[in-house]
Coordinates of C-alpha atoms in Angstrom, one line a residue:
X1 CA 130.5 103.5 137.6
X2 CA 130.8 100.2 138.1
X3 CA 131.1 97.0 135.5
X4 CA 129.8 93.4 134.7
X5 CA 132.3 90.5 135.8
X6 CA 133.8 88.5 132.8
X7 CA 135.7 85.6 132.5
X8 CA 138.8 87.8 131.8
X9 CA 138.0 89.8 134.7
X10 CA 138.6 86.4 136.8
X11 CA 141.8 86.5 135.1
X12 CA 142.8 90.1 135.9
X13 CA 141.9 89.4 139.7
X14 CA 144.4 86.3 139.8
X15 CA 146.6 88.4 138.5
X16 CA 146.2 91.6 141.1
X17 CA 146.0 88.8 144.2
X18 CA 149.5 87.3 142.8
X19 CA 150.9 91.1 142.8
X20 CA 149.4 92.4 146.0
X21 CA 150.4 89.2 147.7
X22 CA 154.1 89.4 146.5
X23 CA 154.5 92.9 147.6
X24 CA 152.5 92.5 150.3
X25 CA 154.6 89.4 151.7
X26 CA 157.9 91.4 150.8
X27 CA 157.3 93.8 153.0
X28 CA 156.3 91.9 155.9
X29 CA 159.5 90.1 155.6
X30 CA 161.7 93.1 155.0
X31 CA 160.4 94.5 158.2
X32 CA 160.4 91.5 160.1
X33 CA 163.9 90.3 159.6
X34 CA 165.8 93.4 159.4
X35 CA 163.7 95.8 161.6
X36 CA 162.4 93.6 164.5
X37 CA 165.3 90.7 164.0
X38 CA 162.3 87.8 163.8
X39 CA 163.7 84.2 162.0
X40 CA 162.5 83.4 158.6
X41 CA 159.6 80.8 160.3
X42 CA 158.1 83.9 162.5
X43 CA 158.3 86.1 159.3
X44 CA 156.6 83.4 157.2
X45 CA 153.9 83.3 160.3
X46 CA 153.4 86.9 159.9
X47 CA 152.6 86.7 156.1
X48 CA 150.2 84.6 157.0
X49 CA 148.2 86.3 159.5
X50 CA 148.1 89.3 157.9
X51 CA 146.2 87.3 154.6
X52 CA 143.8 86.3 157.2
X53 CA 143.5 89.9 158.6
X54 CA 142.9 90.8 155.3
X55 CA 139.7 88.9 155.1
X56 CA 138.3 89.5 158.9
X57 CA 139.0 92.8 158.3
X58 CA 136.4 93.3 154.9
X59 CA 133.9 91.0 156.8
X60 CA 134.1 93.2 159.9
X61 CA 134.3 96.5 158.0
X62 CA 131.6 95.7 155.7
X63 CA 129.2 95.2 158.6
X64 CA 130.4 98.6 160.0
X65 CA 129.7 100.1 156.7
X66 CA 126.7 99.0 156.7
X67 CA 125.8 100.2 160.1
X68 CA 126.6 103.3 159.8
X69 CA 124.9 103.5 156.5
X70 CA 121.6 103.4 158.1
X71 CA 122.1 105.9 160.3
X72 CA 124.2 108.9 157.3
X73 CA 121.3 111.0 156.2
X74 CA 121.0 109.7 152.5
X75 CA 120.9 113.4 150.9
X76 CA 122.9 114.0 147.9
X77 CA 123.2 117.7 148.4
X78 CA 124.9 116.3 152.2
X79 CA 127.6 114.2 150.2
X80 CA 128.2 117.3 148.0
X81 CA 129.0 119.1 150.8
X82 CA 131.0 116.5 152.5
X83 CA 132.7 115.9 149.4
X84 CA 133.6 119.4 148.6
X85 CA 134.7 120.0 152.1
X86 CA 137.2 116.8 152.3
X87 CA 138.7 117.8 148.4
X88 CA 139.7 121.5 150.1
X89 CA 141.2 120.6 153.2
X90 CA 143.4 117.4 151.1
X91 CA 144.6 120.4 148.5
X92 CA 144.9 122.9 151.0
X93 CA 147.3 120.3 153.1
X94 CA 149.2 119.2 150.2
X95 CA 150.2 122.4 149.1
X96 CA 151.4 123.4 153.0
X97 CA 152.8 120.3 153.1
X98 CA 155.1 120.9 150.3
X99 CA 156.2 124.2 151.0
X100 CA 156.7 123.3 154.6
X101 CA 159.1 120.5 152.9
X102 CA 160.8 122.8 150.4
X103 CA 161.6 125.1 153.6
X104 CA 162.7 123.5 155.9
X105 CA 163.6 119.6 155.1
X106 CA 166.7 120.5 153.1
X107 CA 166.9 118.4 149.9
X108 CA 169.3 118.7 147.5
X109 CA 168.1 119.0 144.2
X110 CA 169.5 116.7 141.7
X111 CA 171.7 118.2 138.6
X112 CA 170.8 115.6 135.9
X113 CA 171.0 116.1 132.5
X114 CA 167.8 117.7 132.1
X115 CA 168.8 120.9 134.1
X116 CA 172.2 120.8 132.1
X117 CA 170.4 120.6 128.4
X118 CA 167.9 123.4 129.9
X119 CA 170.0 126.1 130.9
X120 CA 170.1 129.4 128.3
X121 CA 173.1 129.4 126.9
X122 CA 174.8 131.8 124.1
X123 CA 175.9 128.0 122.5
X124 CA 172.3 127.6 120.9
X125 CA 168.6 125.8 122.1
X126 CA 167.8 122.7 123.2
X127 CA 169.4 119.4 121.7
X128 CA 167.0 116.7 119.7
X129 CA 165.9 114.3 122.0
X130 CA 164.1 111.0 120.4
X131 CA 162.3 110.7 124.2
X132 CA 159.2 113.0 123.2
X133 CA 158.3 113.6 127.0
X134 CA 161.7 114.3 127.8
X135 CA 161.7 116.6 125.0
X136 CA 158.9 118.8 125.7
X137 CA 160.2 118.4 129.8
X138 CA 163.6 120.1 128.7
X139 CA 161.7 123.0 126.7
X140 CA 159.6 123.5 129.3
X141 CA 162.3 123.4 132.2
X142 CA 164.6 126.1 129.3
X143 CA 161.5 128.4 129.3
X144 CA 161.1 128.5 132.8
X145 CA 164.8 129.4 133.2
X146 CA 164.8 132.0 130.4
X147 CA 162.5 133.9 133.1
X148 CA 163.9 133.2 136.2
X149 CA 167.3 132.4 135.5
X150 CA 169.4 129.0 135.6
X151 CA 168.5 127.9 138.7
X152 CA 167.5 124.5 140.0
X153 CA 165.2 126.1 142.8
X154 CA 163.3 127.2 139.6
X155 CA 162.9 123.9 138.4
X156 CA 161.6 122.7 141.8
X157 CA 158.5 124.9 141.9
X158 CA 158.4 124.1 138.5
X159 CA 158.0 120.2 139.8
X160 CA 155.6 121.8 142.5
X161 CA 153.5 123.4 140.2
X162 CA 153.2 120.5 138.3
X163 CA 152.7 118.1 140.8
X164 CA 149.2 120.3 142.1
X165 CA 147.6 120.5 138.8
X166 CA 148.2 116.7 138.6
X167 CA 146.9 116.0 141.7
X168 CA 143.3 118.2 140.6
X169 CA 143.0 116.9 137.0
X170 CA 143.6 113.0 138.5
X171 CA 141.1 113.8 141.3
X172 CA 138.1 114.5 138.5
X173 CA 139.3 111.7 136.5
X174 CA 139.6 109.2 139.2
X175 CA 135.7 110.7 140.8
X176 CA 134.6 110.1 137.1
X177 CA 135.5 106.7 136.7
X178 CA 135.6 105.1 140.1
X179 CA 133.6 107.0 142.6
X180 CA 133.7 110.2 145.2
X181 CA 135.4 108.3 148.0
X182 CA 138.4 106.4 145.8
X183 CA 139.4 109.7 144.5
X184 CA 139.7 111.1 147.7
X185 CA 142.0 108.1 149.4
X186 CA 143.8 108.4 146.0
X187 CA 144.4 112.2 146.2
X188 CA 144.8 111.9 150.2
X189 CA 147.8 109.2 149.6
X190 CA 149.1 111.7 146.7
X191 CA 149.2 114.4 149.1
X192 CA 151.6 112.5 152.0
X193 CA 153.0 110.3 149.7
X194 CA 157.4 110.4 150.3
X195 CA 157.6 109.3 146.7
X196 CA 155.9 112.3 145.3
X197 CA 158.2 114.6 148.0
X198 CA 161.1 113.2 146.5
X199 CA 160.3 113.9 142.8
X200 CA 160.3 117.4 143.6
X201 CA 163.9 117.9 143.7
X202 CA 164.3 115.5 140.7
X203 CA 164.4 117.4 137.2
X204 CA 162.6 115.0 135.5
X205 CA 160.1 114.4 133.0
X206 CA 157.6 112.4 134.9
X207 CA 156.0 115.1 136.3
X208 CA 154.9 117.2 133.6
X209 CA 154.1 113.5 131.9
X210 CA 152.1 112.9 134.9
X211 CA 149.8 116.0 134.2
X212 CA 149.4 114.9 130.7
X213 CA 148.3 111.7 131.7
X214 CA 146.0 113.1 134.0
X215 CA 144.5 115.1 131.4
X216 CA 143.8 111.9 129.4
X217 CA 142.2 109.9 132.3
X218 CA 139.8 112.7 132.7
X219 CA 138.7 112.8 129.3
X220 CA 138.5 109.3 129.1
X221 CA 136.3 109.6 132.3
X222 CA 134.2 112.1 130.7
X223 CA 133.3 109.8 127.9
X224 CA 132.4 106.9 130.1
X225 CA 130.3 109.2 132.0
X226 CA 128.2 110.4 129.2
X227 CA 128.1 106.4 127.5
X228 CA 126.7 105.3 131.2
X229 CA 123.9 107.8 130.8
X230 CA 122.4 107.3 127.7
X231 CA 125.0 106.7 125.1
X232 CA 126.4 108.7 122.2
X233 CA 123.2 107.9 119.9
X234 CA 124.0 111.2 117.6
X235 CA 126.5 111.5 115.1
X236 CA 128.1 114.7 116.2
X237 CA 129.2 112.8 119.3
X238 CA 131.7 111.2 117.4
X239 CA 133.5 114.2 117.5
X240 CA 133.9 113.5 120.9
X241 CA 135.6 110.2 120.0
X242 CA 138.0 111.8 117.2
X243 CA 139.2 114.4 120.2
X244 CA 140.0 111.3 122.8
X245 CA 141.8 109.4 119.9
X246 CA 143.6 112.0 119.2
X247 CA 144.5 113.3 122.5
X248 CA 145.9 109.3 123.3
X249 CA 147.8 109.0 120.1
X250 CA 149.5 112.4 120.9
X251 CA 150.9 111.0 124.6
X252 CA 151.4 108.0 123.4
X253 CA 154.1 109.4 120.9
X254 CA 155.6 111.2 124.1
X255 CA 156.1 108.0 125.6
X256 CA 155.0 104.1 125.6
X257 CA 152.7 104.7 129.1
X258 CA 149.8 106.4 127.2
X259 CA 148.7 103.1 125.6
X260 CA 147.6 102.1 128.9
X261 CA 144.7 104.7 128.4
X262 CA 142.7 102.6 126.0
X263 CA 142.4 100.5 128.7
X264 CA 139.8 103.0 130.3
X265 CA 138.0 103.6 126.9
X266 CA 137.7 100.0 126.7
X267 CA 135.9 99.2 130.0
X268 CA 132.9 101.0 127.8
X269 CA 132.0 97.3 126.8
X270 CA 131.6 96.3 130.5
X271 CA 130.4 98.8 132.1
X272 CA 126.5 98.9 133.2
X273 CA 124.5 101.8 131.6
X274 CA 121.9 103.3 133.6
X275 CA 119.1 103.2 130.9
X276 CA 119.0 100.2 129.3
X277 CA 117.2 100.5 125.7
X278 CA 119.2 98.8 124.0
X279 CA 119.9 94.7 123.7
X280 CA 123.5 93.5 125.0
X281 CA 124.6 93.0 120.9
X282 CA 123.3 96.4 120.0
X283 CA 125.1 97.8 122.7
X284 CA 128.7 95.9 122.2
X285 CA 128.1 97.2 118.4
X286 CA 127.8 100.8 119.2
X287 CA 130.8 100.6 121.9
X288 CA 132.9 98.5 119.4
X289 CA 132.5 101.5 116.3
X290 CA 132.8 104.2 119.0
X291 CA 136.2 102.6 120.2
X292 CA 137.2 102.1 116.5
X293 CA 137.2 105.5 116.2
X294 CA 139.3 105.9 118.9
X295 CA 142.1 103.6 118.2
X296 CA 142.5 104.9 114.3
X297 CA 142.2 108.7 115.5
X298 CA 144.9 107.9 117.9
X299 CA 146.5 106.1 115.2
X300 CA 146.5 109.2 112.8
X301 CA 147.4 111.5 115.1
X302 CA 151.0 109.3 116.3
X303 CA 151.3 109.0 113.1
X304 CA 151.0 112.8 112.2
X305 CA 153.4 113.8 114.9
X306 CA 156.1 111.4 113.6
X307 CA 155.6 113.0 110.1
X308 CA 155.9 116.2 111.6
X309 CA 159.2 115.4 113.4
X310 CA 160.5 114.4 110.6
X311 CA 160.0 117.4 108.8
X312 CA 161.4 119.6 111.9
X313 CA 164.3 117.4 112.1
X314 CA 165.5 116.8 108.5
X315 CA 164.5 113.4 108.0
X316 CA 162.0 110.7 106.8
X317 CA 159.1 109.6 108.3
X318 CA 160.7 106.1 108.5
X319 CA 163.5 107.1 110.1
X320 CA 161.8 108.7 112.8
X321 CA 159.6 105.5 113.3
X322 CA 162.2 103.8 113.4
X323 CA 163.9 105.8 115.8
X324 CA 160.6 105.6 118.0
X325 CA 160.5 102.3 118.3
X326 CA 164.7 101.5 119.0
X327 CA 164.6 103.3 122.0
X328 CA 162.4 100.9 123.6
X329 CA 163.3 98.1 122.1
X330 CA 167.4 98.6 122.5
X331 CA 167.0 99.2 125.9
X332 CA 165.4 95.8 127.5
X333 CA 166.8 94.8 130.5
X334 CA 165.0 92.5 132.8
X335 CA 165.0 93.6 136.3
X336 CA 162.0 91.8 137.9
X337 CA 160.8 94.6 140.1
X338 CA 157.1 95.2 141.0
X339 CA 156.1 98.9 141.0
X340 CA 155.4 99.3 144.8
X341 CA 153.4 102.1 146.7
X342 CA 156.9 103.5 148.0
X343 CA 160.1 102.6 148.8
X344 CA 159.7 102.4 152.4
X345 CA 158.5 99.0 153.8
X346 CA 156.2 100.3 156.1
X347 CA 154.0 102.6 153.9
X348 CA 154.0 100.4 151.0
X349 CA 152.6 97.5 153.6
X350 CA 150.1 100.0 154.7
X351 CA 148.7 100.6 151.2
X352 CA 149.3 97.0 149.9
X353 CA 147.2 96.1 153.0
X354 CA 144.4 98.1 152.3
X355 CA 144.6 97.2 148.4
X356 CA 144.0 93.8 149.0
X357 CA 140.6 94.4 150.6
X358 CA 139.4 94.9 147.5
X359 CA 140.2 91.5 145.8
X360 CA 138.1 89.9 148.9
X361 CA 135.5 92.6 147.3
X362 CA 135.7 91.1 144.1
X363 CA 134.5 87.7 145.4
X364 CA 131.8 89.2 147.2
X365 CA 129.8 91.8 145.3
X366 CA 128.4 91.4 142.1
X367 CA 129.6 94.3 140.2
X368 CA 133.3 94.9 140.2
X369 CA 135.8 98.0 139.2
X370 CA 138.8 96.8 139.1
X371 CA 139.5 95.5 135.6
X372 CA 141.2 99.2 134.0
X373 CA 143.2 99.6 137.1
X374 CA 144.7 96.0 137.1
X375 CA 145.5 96.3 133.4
X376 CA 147.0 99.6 134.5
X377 CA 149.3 97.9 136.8
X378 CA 149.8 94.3 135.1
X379 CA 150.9 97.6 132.2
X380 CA 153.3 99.0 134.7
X381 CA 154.9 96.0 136.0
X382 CA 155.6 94.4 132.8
X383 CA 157.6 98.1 131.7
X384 CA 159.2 97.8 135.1
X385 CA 160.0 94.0 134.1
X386 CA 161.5 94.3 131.1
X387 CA 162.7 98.0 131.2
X388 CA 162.1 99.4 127.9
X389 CA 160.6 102.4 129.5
X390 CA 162.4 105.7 129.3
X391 CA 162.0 107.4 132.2
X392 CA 160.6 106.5 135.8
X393 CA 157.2 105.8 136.9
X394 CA 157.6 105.8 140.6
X395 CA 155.0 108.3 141.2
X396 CA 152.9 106.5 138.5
X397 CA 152.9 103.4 140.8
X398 CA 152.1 106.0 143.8
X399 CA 148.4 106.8 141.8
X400 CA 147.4 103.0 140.9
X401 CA 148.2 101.6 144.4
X402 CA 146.3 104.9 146.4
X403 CA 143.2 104.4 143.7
X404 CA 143.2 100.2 144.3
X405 CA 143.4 101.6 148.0
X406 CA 140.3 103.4 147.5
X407 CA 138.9 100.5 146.1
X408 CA 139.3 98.3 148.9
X409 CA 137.9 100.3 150.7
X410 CA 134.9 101.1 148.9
X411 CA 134.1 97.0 148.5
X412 CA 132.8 97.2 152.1
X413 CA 130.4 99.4 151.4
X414 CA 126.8 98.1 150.9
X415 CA 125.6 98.5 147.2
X416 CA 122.0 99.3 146.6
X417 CA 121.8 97.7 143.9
X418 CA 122.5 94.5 145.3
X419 CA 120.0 94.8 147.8
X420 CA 117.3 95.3 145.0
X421 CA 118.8 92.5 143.0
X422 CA 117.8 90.1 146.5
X423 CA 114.4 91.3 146.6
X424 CA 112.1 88.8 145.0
X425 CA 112.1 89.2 141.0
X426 CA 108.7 91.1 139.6
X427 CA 108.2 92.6 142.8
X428 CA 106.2 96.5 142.7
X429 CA 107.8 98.7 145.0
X430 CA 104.7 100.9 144.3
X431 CA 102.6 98.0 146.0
X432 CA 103.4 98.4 150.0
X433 CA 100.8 100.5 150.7
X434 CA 97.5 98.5 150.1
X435 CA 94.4 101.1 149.9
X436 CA 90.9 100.3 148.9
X437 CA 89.5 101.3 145.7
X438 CA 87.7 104.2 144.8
X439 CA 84.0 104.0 145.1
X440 CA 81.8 106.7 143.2
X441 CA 78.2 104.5 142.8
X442 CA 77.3 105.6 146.0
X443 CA 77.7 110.0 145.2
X444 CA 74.2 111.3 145.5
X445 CA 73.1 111.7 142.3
X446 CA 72.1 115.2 142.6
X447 CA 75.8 116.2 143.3
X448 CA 76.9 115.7 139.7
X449 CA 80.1 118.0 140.0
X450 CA 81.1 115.6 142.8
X451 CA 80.6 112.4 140.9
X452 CA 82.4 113.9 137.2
X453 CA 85.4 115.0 139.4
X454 CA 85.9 111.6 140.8
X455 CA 85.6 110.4 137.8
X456 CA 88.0 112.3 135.9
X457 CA 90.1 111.3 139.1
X458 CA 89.7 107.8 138.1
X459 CA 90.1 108.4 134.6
X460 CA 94.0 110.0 135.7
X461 CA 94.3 106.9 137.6
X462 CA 94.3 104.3 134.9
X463 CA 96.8 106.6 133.1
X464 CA 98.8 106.6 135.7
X465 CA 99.1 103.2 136.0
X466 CA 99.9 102.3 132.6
X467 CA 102.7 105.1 132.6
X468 CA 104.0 102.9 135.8
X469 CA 103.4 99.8 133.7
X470 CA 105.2 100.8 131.0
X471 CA 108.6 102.8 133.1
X472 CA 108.7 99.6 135.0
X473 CA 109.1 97.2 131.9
X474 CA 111.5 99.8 130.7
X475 CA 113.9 100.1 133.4
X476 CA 113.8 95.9 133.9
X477 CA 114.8 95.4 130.1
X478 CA 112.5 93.0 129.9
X479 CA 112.9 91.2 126.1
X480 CA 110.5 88.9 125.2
X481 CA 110.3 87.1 122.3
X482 CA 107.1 86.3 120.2
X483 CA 106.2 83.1 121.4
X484 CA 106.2 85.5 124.9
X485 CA 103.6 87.8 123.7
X486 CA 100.8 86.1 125.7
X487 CA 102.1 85.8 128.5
X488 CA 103.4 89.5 128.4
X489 CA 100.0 90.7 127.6
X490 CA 98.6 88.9 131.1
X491 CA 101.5 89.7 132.8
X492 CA 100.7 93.5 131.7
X493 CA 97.0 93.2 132.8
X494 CA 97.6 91.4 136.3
X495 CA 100.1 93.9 137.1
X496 CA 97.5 96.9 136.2
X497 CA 94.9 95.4 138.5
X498 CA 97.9 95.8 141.3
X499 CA 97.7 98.8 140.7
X500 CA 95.7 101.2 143.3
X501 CA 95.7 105.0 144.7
X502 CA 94.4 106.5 147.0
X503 CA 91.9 109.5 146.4
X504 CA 93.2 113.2 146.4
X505 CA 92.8 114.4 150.0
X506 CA 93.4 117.5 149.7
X507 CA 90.2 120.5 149.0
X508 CA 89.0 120.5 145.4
X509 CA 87.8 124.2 144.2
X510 CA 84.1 124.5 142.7
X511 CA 83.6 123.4 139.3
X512 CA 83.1 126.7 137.2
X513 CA 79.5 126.7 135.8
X514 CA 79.1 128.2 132.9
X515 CA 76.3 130.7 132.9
X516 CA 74.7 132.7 130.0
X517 CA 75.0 137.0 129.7
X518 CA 71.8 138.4 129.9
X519 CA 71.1 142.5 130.2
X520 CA 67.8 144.2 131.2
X521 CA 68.7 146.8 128.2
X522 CA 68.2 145.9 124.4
X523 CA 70.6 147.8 122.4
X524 CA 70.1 148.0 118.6
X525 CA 71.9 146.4 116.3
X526 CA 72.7 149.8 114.6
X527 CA 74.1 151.3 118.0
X528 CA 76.4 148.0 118.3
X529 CA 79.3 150.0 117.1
X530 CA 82.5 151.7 119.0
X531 CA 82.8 154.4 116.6
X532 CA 79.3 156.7 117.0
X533 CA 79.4 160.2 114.8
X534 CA 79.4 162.5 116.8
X535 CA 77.9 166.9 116.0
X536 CA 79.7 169.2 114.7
X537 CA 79.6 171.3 117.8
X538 CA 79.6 168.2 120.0
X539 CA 82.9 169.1 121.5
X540 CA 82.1 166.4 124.7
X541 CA 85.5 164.6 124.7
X542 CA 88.0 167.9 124.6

């Protein structure tokens, strides 16, 4: 789907070019110095010819795109296909992949406090933890353990297991809100990614928070599908809202991260609906009660949890709140780090690299996508700044920076939209073909089957034209105004004398005749019955 440019979005893009660049520059210098042994001048150089790579590269991809655009047959059911075909062999690679590296790369698997709080003990269950993610992580991690034992193998294919059903529920949330080909790149990057290898032998809570979080985005994907379209005009849909609300405030209350998913909810007031019935303000109404309902059913439901926990644990509801909200506020301690793609200055220049194609895309296309996954990261980086979050988001920074990847990559492609958008404004598509009209004075005059068939052909013609008329108006959202009606109702007409097609050329049947029943044989009206008496010894019909 893709969404109108604001001024805020002008903002946000700033913002993303001052974060890709930083990283992006990092990196380049990190390798340069300490890899290839270059001064700080021929670093500096570097920095600045990969910028202007960046920019020849869009230019030059786009026109590849576009190329090969031509010449891909344009059949949904072939993308499908092509789709379908890509998603298997990236799922079917990621999970060989990670077996391969459970077998034979040799990690060690880290002993935190998680797997100590998780082991079945005859001491008693599992410890409050104010952390609600790491809370449900440790029950989890217990149960797995009550089945398999106290082992920390078991906990890493726990991680594994995890990982996988994150990568598919992100894959359908990612497709849903920014296209086939970004959720692919994102899921591909997923799948390789060192990052995610290495939270597989961490015993930590991110994972399973991932999956959550993934469940979220493809709700919230699910609703922006069905509001691009036609819009939740009934008022059972808002039970749709009351679920996503809901859903938010509960991982929300696990941990801070699941605000960010309002975020996505919210791009409903930018985004560009496929029918268009509706004025701008009508539309900005409805989108502003629908996300109200959001916000206070998330609202309810954080605050029902909380009430809850404080009934489970003994204690007030303030108490708990309060409790919520010192663990991330105790615990800020600037670091000034940028969440990067990974650790490793060469993938993370990779991905940084193709991330920034996409804010040259922003300048050049009309329609944008970039706003929910900016906030996403301005979200991220700001957590990472000040480090009130509780746990760490590494392979969180992992899915933003393979989805903007995607993005950049999809900015070279060549919208259709935009090509209809240059086409001169008012112009009939239907109109290419000039033919002449239909001419029935000259039918012979004897021939009148001929002659009422054309002109019942006519007839369908003129009704077929004003059904053009009127879709064509419709899907233009053209508003006048009254002092407008005039000029509509001319408009109307010239565009209906535009109008022309062709006659039918295929064989008509024979018009049916009707014809009257006539018999040789009169039969009386007293015989004009089914039921005739019969003898008494007129045994005929035994």
């Amino acid at each position: 789907m893709k969404m109108k440019k604001t001024w805020f979005s002008y903002l946000l893009w700033l913002l993303y070019m001052a974060i890709t660049g930083v990283l992006l520059a990092t990196c380049i210098i990190t390798i340069s110095i300490y890899t290839w042994g270059m001064s700080n001048y021929l670093a500096a150089g570097c920095v600045c010819l990969l910028f202007a790579g960046v920019v020849g590269l869009w230019f030059a991809g786009s026109k590849i795109v576009a190329y090969a655009a031509e010449r891909i047959p344009k059949d949904k059911h072939f993308a499908n296909m092509w789709e379908c075909f890509l998603a298997m062999c990236i799922f079917a690679g990621a999970v060989l992949y990670r077996i391969y590296y459970l077998l034979h790369a040799g990690g060690t698997v880290e002993r935190n406090m998680f797997y100590e709080m998780a082991q079945v003990t005859d001491g008693g269950g599992i410890p409050n933890i104010t952390h609600g993610a790491s809370y449900v992580y440790t029950t989890l991690l217990s149960a797995v353990f009550s089945f398999m034992g106290n082992k920390a193998e078991a906990g890493v294919w726990l991680q594994l297991v995890l990982q996988l059903l994150s990568m598919f529920l992100l894959y359908f949330g990612i497709r849903l809100l920014s296209g086939r080909v970004t959720a692919l790149c994102a899921v591909a990057f997923m799948a390789v990614s060192p990052a995610f290898m290495e939270n597989m032998f961490s015993l930590t809570p991110q994972g399973l928070y991932l999956l959550l979080y993934a469940a979220g985005l493809w709700l919230t994907g699910l609703y922006m599908r069905g509001l691009v379209k036609g819009g939740y005009t009934k008022k059972r849909s808002y039970f749709a809202f009351l679920l996503l609300g809901i859903y938010i405030g509960i991982i929300s209350y696990l941990d801070i991260l699941g605000i960010t998913l309002f975020f996505f909810a919210g791009m409903g007031f930018v985004v560009i609906k496929e029918t268009r019935r509706t004025s701008k303000e009508r539309k900005n109404i409805r989108v502003g009660i629908q996300f109200a309902v959001i916000l206070a059913s998330a609202l309810f439901a954080a605050a029902g949890l909380t009430w809850l926990d404080g009934i489970y644990s003994g204690q007030s509801f303030m108490d708990i709140a309060s409790a919520w909200g010192l663990q991330y506020g105790n615990n800020i301690r600037p670091r000034y780090l940028i969440p990067a793609p990974d650790a490793q200055p060469v993938v993370g220049t990779v991905i940084c690299f193709i991330a920034a194609l996409g804010a040259v895309g922003f300048l050049m296309r009309k329609r944008q996508r970039l706003d929910a996954w900016v906030l996403f990261l301005a979200a991220l980086t700001a957590i990472s700044f000040s480090g009130i979050g509780r746990m760490d988001y590494g392979i969180f920074a992992v899915v933003i920076w393979g989805t903007l990847a995607g993005l950049g990559l999809c900015s070279m492609g060549v919208e259709a939209e935009e090509k209809a958008a240059a086409s001169p404004a008012g112009k009939m598509q239907i109109n290419d073909i000039e033919v002449e009209d239909i001419q029935i004075d000259d039918a012979p005059e004897s021939d009148t089957q001929v002659q009422a068939a054309q002109a019942k052909d006519l007839q369908k013609s003129d009704v077929q034209a004003e059904a053009v008329l009127e879709e064509t108006v419709r899907e233009n959202d053209i508003l006048l105004g009254p002092e407008d009606a005039n000029k509509e109702v001319v408009s109307r007409e010239e565009v209906k004398k535009e109008i022309k097609f062709i006659e039918n050329p295929m064989p008509l049947p024979k018009k049916h005749v009707k014809k009257d029943m006539d018999y040789a044989v009169e039969v009386s009206p007293e015989q004009m019955d089914y039921d005739i008496s019969a003898k008494e010894n007129d045994d005929f019909d035994i």
